CSV table of C-alpha atoms and ligand atoms in Angstrom, one decimal:
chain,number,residue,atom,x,y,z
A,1,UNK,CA,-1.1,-41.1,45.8
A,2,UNK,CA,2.5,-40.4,47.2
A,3,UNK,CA,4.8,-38.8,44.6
A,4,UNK,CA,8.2,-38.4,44.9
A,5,UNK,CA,9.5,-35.7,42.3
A,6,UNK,CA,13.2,-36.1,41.7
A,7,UNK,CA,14.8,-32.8,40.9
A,8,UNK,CA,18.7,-31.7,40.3
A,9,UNK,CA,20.3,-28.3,40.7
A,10,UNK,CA,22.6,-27.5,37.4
A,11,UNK,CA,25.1,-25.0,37.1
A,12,UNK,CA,23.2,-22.0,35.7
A,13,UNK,CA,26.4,-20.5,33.8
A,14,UNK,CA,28.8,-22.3,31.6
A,15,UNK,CA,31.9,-21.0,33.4
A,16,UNK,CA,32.2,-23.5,35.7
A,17,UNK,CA,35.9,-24.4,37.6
A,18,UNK,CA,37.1,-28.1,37.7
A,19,UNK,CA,39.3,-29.6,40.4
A,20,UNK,CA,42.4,-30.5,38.7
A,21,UNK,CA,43.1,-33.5,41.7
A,22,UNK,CA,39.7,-35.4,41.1
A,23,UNK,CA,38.8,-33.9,37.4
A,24,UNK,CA,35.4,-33.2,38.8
A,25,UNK,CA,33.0,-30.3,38.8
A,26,UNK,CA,33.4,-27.5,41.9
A,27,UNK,CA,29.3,-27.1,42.6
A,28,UNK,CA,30.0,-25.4,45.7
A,29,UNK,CA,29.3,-21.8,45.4
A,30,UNK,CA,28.6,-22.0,41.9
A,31,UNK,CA,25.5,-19.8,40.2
A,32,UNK,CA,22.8,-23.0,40.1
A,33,UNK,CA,19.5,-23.4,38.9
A,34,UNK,CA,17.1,-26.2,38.7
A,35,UNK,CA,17.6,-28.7,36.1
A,36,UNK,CA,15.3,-27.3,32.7
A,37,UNK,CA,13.9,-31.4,32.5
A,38,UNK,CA,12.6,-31.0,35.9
A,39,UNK,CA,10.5,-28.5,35.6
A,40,UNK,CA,8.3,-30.9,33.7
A,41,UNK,CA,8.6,-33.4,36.2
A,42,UNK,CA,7.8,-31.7,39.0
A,43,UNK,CA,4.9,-30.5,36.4
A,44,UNK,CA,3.5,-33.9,36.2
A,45,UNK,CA,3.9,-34.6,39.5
A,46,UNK,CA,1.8,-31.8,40.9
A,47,UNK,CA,-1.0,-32.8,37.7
A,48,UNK,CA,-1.1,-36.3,39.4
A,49,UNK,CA,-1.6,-35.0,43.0
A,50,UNK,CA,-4.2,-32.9,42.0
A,51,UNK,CA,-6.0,-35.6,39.9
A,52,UNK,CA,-5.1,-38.4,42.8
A,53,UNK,CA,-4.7,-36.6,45.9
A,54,UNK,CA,-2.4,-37.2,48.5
A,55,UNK,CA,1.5,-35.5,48.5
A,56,UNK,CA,4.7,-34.6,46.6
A,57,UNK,CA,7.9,-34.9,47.9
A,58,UNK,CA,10.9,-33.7,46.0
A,59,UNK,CA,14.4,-34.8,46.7
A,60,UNK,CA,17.7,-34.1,45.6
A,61,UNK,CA,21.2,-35.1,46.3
A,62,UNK,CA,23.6,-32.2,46.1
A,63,UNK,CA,25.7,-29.8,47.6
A,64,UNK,CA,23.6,-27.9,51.0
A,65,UNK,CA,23.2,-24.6,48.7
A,66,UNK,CA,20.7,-27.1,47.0
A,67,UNK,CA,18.2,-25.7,50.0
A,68,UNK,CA,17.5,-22.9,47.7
A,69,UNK,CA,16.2,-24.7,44.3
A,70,UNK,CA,14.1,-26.7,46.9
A,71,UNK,CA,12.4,-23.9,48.8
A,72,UNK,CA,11.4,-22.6,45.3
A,73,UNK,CA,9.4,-26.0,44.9
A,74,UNK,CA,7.9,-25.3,47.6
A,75,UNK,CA,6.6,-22.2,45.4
A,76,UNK,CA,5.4,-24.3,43.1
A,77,UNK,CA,3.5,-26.3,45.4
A,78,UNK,CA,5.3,-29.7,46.5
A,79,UNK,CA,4.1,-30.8,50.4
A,80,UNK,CA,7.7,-31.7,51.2
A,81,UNK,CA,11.8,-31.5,50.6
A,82,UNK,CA,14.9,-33.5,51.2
A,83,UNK,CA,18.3,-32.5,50.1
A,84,UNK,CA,20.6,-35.2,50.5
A,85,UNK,CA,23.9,-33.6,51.7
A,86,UNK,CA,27.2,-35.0,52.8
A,87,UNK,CA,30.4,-35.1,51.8
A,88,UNK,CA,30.1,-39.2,52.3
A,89,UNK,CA,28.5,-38.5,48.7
A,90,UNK,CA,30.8,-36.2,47.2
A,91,UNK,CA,32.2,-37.1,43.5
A,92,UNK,CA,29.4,-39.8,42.3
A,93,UNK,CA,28.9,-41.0,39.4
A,94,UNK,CA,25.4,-42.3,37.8
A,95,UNK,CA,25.7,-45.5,39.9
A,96,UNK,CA,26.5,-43.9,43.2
A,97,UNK,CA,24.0,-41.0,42.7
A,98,UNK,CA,21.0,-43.7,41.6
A,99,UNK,CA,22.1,-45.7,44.9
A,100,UNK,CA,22.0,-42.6,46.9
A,101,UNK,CA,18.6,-41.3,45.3
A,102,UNK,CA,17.4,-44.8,45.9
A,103,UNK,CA,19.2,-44.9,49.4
A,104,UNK,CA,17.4,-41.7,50.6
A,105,UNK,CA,14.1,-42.4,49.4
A,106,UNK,CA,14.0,-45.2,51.2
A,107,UNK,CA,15.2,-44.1,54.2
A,108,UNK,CA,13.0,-41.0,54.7
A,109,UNK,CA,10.4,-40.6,52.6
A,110,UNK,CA,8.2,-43.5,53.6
A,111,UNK,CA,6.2,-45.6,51.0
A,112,UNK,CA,5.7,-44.1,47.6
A,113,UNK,CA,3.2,-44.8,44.1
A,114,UNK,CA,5.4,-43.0,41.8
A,115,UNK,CA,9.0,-41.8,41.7
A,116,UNK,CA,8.6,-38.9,39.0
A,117,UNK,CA,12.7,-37.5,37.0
A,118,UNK,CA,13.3,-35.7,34.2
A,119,UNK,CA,14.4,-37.4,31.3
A,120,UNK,CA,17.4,-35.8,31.6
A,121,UNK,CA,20.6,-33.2,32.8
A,122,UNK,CA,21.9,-30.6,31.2
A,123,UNK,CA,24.9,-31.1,32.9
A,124,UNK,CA,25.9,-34.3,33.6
A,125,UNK,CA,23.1,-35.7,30.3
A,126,UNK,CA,23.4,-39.2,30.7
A,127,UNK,CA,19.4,-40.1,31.5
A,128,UNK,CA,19.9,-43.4,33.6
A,129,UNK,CA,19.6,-41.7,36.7
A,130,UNK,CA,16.1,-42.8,36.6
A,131,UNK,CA,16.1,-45.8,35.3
A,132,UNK,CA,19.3,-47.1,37.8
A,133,UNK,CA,16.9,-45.9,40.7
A,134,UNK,CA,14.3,-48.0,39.3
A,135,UNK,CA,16.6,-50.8,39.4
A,136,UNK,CA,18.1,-50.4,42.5
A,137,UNK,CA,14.6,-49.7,44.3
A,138,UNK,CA,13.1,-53.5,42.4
A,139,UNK,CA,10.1,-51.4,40.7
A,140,UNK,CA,9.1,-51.0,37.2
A,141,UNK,CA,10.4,-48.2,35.1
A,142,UNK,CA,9.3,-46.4,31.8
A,143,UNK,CA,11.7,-43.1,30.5
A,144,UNK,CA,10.8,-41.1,27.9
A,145,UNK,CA,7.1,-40.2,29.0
A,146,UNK,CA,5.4,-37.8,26.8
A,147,UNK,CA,1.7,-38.8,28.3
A,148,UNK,CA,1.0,-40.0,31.3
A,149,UNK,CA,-2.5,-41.6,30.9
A,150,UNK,CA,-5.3,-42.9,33.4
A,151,UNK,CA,-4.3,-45.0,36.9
A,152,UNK,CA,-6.6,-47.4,37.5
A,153,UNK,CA,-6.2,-49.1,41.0
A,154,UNK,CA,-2.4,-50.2,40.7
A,155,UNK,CA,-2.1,-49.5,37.3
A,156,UNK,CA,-1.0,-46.8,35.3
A,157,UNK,CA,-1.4,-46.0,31.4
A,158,UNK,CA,1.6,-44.3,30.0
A,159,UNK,CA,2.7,-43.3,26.4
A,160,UNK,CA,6.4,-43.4,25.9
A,161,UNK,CA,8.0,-41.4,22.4
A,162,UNK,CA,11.2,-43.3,20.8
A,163,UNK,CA,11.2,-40.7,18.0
A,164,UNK,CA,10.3,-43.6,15.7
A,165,UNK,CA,8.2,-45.9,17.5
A,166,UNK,CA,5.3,-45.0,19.9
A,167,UNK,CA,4.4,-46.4,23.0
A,168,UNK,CA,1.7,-47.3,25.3
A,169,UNK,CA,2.3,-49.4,28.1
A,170,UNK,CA,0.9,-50.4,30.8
A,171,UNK,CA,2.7,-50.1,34.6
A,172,UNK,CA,1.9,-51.7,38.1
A,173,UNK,CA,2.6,-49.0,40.8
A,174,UNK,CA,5.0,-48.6,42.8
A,175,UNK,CA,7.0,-47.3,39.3
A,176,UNK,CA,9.5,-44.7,38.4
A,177,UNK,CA,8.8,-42.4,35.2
A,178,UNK,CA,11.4,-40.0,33.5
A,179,UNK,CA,9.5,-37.2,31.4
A,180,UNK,CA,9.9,-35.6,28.0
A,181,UNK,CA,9.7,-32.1,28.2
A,182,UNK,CA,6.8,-30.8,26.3
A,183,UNK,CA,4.4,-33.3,28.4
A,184,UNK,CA,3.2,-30.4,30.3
A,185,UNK,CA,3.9,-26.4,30.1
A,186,UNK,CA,5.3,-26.4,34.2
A,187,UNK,CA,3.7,-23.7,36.1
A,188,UNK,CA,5.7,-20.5,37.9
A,189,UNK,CA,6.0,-20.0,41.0
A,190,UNK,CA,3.2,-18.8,42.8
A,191,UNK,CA,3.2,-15.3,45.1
A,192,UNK,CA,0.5,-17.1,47.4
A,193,UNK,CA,2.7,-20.2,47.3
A,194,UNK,CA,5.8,-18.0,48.0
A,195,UNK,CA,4.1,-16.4,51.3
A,196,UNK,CA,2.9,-19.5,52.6
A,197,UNK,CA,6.0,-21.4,52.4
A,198,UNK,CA,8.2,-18.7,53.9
A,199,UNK,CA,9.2,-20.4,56.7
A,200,UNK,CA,9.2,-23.6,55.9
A,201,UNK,CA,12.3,-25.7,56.2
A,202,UNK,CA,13.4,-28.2,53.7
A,203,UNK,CA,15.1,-31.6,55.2
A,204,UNK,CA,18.6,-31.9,55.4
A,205,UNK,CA,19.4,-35.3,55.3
A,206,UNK,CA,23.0,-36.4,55.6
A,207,UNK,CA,24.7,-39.8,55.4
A,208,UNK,CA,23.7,-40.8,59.2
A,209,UNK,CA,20.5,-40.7,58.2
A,210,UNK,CA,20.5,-43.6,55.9
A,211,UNK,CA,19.7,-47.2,56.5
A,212,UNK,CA,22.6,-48.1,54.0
A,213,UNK,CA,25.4,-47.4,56.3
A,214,UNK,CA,28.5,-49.0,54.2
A,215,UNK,CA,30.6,-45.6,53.1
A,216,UNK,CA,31.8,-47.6,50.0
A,217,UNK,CA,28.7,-47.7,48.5
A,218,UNK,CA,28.6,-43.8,48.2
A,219,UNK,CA,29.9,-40.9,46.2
A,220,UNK,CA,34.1,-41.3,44.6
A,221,UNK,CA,34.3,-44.7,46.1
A,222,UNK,CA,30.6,-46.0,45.1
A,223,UNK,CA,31.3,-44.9,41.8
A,224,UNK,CA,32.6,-47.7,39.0
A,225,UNK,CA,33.7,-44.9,36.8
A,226,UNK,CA,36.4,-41.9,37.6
A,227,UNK,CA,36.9,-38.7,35.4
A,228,UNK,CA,40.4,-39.0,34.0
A,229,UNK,CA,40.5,-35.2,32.4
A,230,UNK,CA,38.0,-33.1,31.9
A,231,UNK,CA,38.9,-29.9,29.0
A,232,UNK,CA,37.2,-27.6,27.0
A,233,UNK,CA,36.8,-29.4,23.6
A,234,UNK,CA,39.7,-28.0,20.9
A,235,UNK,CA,38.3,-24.7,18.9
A,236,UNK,CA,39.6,-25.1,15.1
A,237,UNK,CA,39.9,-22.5,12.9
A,238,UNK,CA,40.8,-22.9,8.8
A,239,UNK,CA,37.0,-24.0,8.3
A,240,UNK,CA,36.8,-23.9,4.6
A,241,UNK,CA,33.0,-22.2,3.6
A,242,UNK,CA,32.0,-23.5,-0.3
A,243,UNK,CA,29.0,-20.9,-1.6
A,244,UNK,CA,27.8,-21.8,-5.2
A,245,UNK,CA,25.3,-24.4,-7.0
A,246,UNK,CA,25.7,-28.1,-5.8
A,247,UNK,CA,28.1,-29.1,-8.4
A,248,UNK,CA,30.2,-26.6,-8.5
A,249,UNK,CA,30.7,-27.3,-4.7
A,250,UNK,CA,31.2,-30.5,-5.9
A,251,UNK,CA,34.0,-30.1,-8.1
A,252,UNK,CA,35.4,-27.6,-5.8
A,253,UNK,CA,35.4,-30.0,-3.1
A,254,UNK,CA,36.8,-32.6,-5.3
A,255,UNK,CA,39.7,-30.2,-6.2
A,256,UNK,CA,40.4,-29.5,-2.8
A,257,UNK,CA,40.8,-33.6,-1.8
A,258,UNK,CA,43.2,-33.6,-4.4
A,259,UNK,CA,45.2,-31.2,-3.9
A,260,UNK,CA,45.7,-32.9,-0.1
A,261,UNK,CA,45.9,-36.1,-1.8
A,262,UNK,CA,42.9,-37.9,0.2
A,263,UNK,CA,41.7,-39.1,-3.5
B,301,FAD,P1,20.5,-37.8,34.3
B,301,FAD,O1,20.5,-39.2,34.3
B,301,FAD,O2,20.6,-37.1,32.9
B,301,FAD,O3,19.2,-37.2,35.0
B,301,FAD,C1,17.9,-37.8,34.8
B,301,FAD,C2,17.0,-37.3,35.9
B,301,FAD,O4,17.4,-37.9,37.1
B,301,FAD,C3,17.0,-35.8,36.2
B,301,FAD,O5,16.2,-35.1,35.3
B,301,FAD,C4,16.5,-35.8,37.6
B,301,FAD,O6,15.2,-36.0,37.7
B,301,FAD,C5,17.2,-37.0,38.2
B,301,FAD,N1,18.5,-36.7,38.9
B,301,FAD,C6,19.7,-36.8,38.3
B,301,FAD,N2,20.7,-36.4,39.3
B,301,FAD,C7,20.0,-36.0,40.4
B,301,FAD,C8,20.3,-35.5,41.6
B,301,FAD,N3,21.6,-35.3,42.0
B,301,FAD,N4,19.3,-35.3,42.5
B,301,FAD,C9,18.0,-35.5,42.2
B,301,FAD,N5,17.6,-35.9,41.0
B,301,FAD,C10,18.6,-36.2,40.1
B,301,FAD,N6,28.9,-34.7,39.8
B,301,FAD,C11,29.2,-33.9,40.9
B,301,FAD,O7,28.4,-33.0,41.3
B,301,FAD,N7,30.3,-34.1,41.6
B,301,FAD,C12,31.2,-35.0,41.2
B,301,FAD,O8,32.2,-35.2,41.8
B,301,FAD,C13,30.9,-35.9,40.1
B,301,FAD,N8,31.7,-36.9,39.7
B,301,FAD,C14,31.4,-37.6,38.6
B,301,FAD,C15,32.3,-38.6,38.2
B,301,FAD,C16,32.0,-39.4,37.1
B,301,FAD,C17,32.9,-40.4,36.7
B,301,FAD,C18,30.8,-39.1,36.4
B,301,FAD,C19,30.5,-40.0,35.1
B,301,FAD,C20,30.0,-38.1,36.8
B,301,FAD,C21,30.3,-37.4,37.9
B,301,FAD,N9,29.4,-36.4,38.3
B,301,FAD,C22,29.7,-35.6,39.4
B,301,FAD,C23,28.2,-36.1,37.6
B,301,FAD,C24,27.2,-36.9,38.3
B,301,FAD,O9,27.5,-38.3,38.3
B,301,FAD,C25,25.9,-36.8,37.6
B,301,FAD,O10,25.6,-35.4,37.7
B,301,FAD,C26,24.8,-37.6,38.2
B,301,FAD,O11,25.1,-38.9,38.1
B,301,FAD,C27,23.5,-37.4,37.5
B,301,FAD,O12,23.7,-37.8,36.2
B,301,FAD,P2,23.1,-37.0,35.1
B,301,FAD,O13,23.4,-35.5,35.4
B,301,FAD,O14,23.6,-37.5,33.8
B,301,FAD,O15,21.5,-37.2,35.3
């Protein structure tokens, strides 16, 4: 079974700068880490290998300093990893990262079962990533995994949690899954791991290297949306705090709508 494990660096500090021009986020040199969600992902995508043998392959589009989050899946234990890194792909949105997730996969990573995401950032927290891929790449998708059940020649059983409905369905492979977090506790790296992948390199892929080769389809000008301001949401103060027995907040509340005049 090939698995490709798709995993994100986030900023790893809430003070990050913007660039006033675009009104887009300055990754470069900022303190990252890898994406909370992904840890479960890449979780269930080493459980499936070492259920159904075979590799996992974790990409990422992002700036080059991404090299770093990927050599510490390699500590975890995934075969192999692509950053894909240019500016060609600066400034995307959802749709231009999906096509560029989708774009790379398909250009170097060779045939695949399952494309395993997160369900979602903490960053950028939309959670179609996956789902876009799935559409771009023509395969089946399912997000909000929270059990990934038996594969039985080219099928596979998973359970899906909409908070109020439950879910299993059944999926023809090749699919794409997002994860819930709680599916699996996601291992730490591992010294022996750490050793042994030393010296390996992770693949830097840049635009040249994809089989898509129309720059409009990629990063600012790919995207169908553009930030227009980004700010620090308004702080208020004069937050009025009501302590007492229900009705007497009640009435207090009541008293305070009429002095205002709302009633
Ligand atoms: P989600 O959909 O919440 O992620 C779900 C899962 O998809 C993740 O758990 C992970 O498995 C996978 N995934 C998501 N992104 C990646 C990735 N890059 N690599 C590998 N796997 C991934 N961001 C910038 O850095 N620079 C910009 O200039 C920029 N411009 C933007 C402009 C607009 C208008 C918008 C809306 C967003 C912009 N962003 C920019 C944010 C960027 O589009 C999102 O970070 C990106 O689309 C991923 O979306 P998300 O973080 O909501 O991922």
């Amino acid at each position: 079974m090939n698995i490709v494990v798709c995993i994100k660096q986030v900023p790893g500090t809430s003070q990050m700068e913007i660039d006033e021009t675009t009104g887009v986020l300055k990754r470069d040199g900022a303190a990252a880490k890898i994406n909370p969600y992904d840890l479960y992902g890449l979780e269930a995508a080493l459980r499936l290998r070492e259920t159904y043998g075979e590799t996992v392959t974790a990409v990422t589009m992002g700036p080059p300093q991404a090299e770093v989050m990927m050599k510490e899946a390699y500590m975890m234990g995934v075969d192999d990893a692509y950053v894909f890194t240019d500016r060609v792909f600066a400034g995307a949105d959802v749709l231009a990262t999906s096509y560029t997730l989708a774009q790379g996969i398909t250009s170097v990573c060779g045939d695949f079962d399952i494309i395993v995401c997160g369900k979602q950032t903490t960053d950028g927290d939309t959670a179609q990533v996956g789902p876009a891929m799935a559409e771009y790449l023509h395969i089946p998708c399912a997000a909000w995994v929270s059990e990934i059940g038996e594969i039985r020649g080219d099928t596979i059983m998973v359970g899906q949690d909409f908070v109020n409905v439950k879910q299993r369905a059944a999926m023809k492979l090749p699919c794409l899954i997002t994860v819930e977090k709680d599916l699996y506790t996601p291992r730490l790296p591992s010294y022996r791991l750490k050793a042994a992948s030393k010296d390996r390199s992770v693949h830097m892929i840049t635009f040249a290297d994809f089989k898509d080769q129309v720059k409009e389809h990629y990063g600012l000008k790919g995207s169908a949306t553009s930030v227009e301001r980004i700010f620090p949401p308004e702080t208020h103060d004069g937050q009025i705090y009501m302590t007492g027995t229900v009705p007497e907040m009640a009435e207090e509340l009541a008293d305070l709508f009429s002095a205002r005049k709302y009633i």
